[in-house]
Every structure is written in C-alpha cells, then in structure tokens.
JSON list of C-alpha atoms in Angstrom, two decimals:
[
{"chain": "U", "resi": 1, "resn": "MET", "atom": "CA", "xyz": [0.21, -0.06, 0.15]},
{"chain": "U", "resi": 2, "resn": "GLN", "atom": "CA", "xyz": [2.56, 2.54, 0.84]},
{"chain": "U", "resi": 3, "resn": "LYS", "atom": "CA", "xyz": [4.48, 1.98, -2.15]},
{"chain": "U", "resi": 4, "resn": "LYS", "atom": "CA", "xyz": [1.41, 2.11, -4.17]},
{"chain": "U", "resi": 5, "resn": "TRP", "atom": "CA", "xyz": [0.75, 5.66, -2.74]},
{"chain": "U", "resi": 6, "resn": "MET", "atom": "CA", "xyz": [4.69, 6.93, -3.28]},
{"chain": "U", "resi": 7, "resn": "ARG", "atom": "CA", "xyz": [4.17, 5.61, -7.13]},
{"chain": "U", "resi": 8, "resn": "ILE", "atom": "CA", "xyz": [0.77, 7.95, -7.21]},
{"chain": "U", "resi": 9, "resn": "VAL", "atom": "CA", "xyz": [2.78, 10.58, -5.80]},
{"chain": "U", "resi": 10, "resn": "VAL", "atom": "CA", "xyz": [5.63, 10.70, -8.17]},
{"chain": "U", "resi": 11, "resn": "TYR", "atom": "CA", "xyz": [3.49, 10.34, -11.02]},
{"chain": "U", "resi": 12, "resn": "LEU", "atom": "CA", "xyz": [1.62, 13.43, -9.48]},
{"chain": "U", "resi": 13, "resn": "MET", "atom": "CA", "xyz": [4.46, 15.45, -9.40]},
{"chain": "U", "resi": 14, "resn": "LEU", "atom": "CA", "xyz": [5.81, 14.42, -12.64]},
{"chain": "U", "resi": 15, "resn": "PHE", "atom": "CA", "xyz": [2.47, 15.39, -14.14]},
{"chain": "U", "resi": 16, "resn": "ALA", "atom": "CA", "xyz": [2.77, 18.59, -12.31]},
{"chain": "U", "resi": 17, "resn": "MET", "atom": "CA", "xyz": [6.07, 19.67, -13.63]},
{"chain": "U", "resi": 18, "resn": "LEU", "atom": "CA", "xyz": [4.78, 18.55, -17.31]},
{"chain": "U", "resi": 19, "resn": "ALA", "atom": "CA", "xyz": [1.65, 20.89, -17.31]},
{"chain": "U", "resi": 20, "resn": "SER", "atom": "CA", "xyz": [3.84, 24.07, -15.42]},
{"chain": "U", "resi": 21, "resn": "THR", "atom": "CA", "xyz": [5.95, 23.69, -18.53]},
{"chain": "U", "resi": 22, "resn": "LEU", "atom": "CA", "xyz": [3.66, 23.39, -20.96]},
{"chain": "U", "resi": 23, "resn": "LEU", "atom": "CA", "xyz": [2.10, 26.34, -19.65]},
{"chain": "U", "resi": 24, "resn": "ALA", "atom": "CA", "xyz": [4.93, 28.59, -19.49]},
{"chain": "U", "resi": 25, "resn": "PHE", "atom": "CA", "xyz": [5.40, 27.74, -23.34]},
{"chain": "U", "resi": 26, "resn": "LEU", "atom": "CA", "xyz": [1.78, 27.99, -24.44]},
{"chain": "U", "resi": 27, "resn": "GLU", "atom": "CA", "xyz": [0.90, 31.14, -22.32]},
{"chain": "U", "resi": 28, "resn": "PRO", "atom": "CA", "xyz": [2.97, 33.98, -24.73]},
{"chain": "U", "resi": 29, "resn": "LEU", "atom": "CA", "xyz": [1.17, 32.16, -27.44]},
{"chain": "U", "resi": 30, "resn": "PHE", "atom": "CA", "xyz": [-2.02, 32.87, -26.12]},
{"chain": "U", "resi": 31, "resn": "ILE", "atom": "CA", "xyz": [-1.19, 36.33, -25.03]},
{"chain": "U", "resi": 32, "resn": "ARG", "atom": "CA", "xyz": [0.22, 36.62, -29.00]},
{"chain": "U", "resi": 33, "resn": "TYR", "atom": "CA", "xyz": [-3.23, 35.59, -30.42]},
{"chain": "U", "resi": 34, "resn": "ARG", "atom": "CA", "xyz": [-5.41, 37.81, -28.35]}
]
C-alpha cells in the first residue's frame, strides 16, 4: 500500500511539472493571439 501511494505521488509530481512547463510555453502564444 505504501509503495502504491509513493508511486501515485511521484506520477502526480511529474504530471504537475509537465503541465507547468506546457503552460509556460503556451502562455505567450495565447497572449500573442489575443
């Protein structure tokens, strides 16, 4: 059970990092098109 939770937390952290980088890249594009 503990390992399962650790794996879920790691996946959530990786997903958050990916989402933040994607937002950082896409934000200027949205500002430019507006």
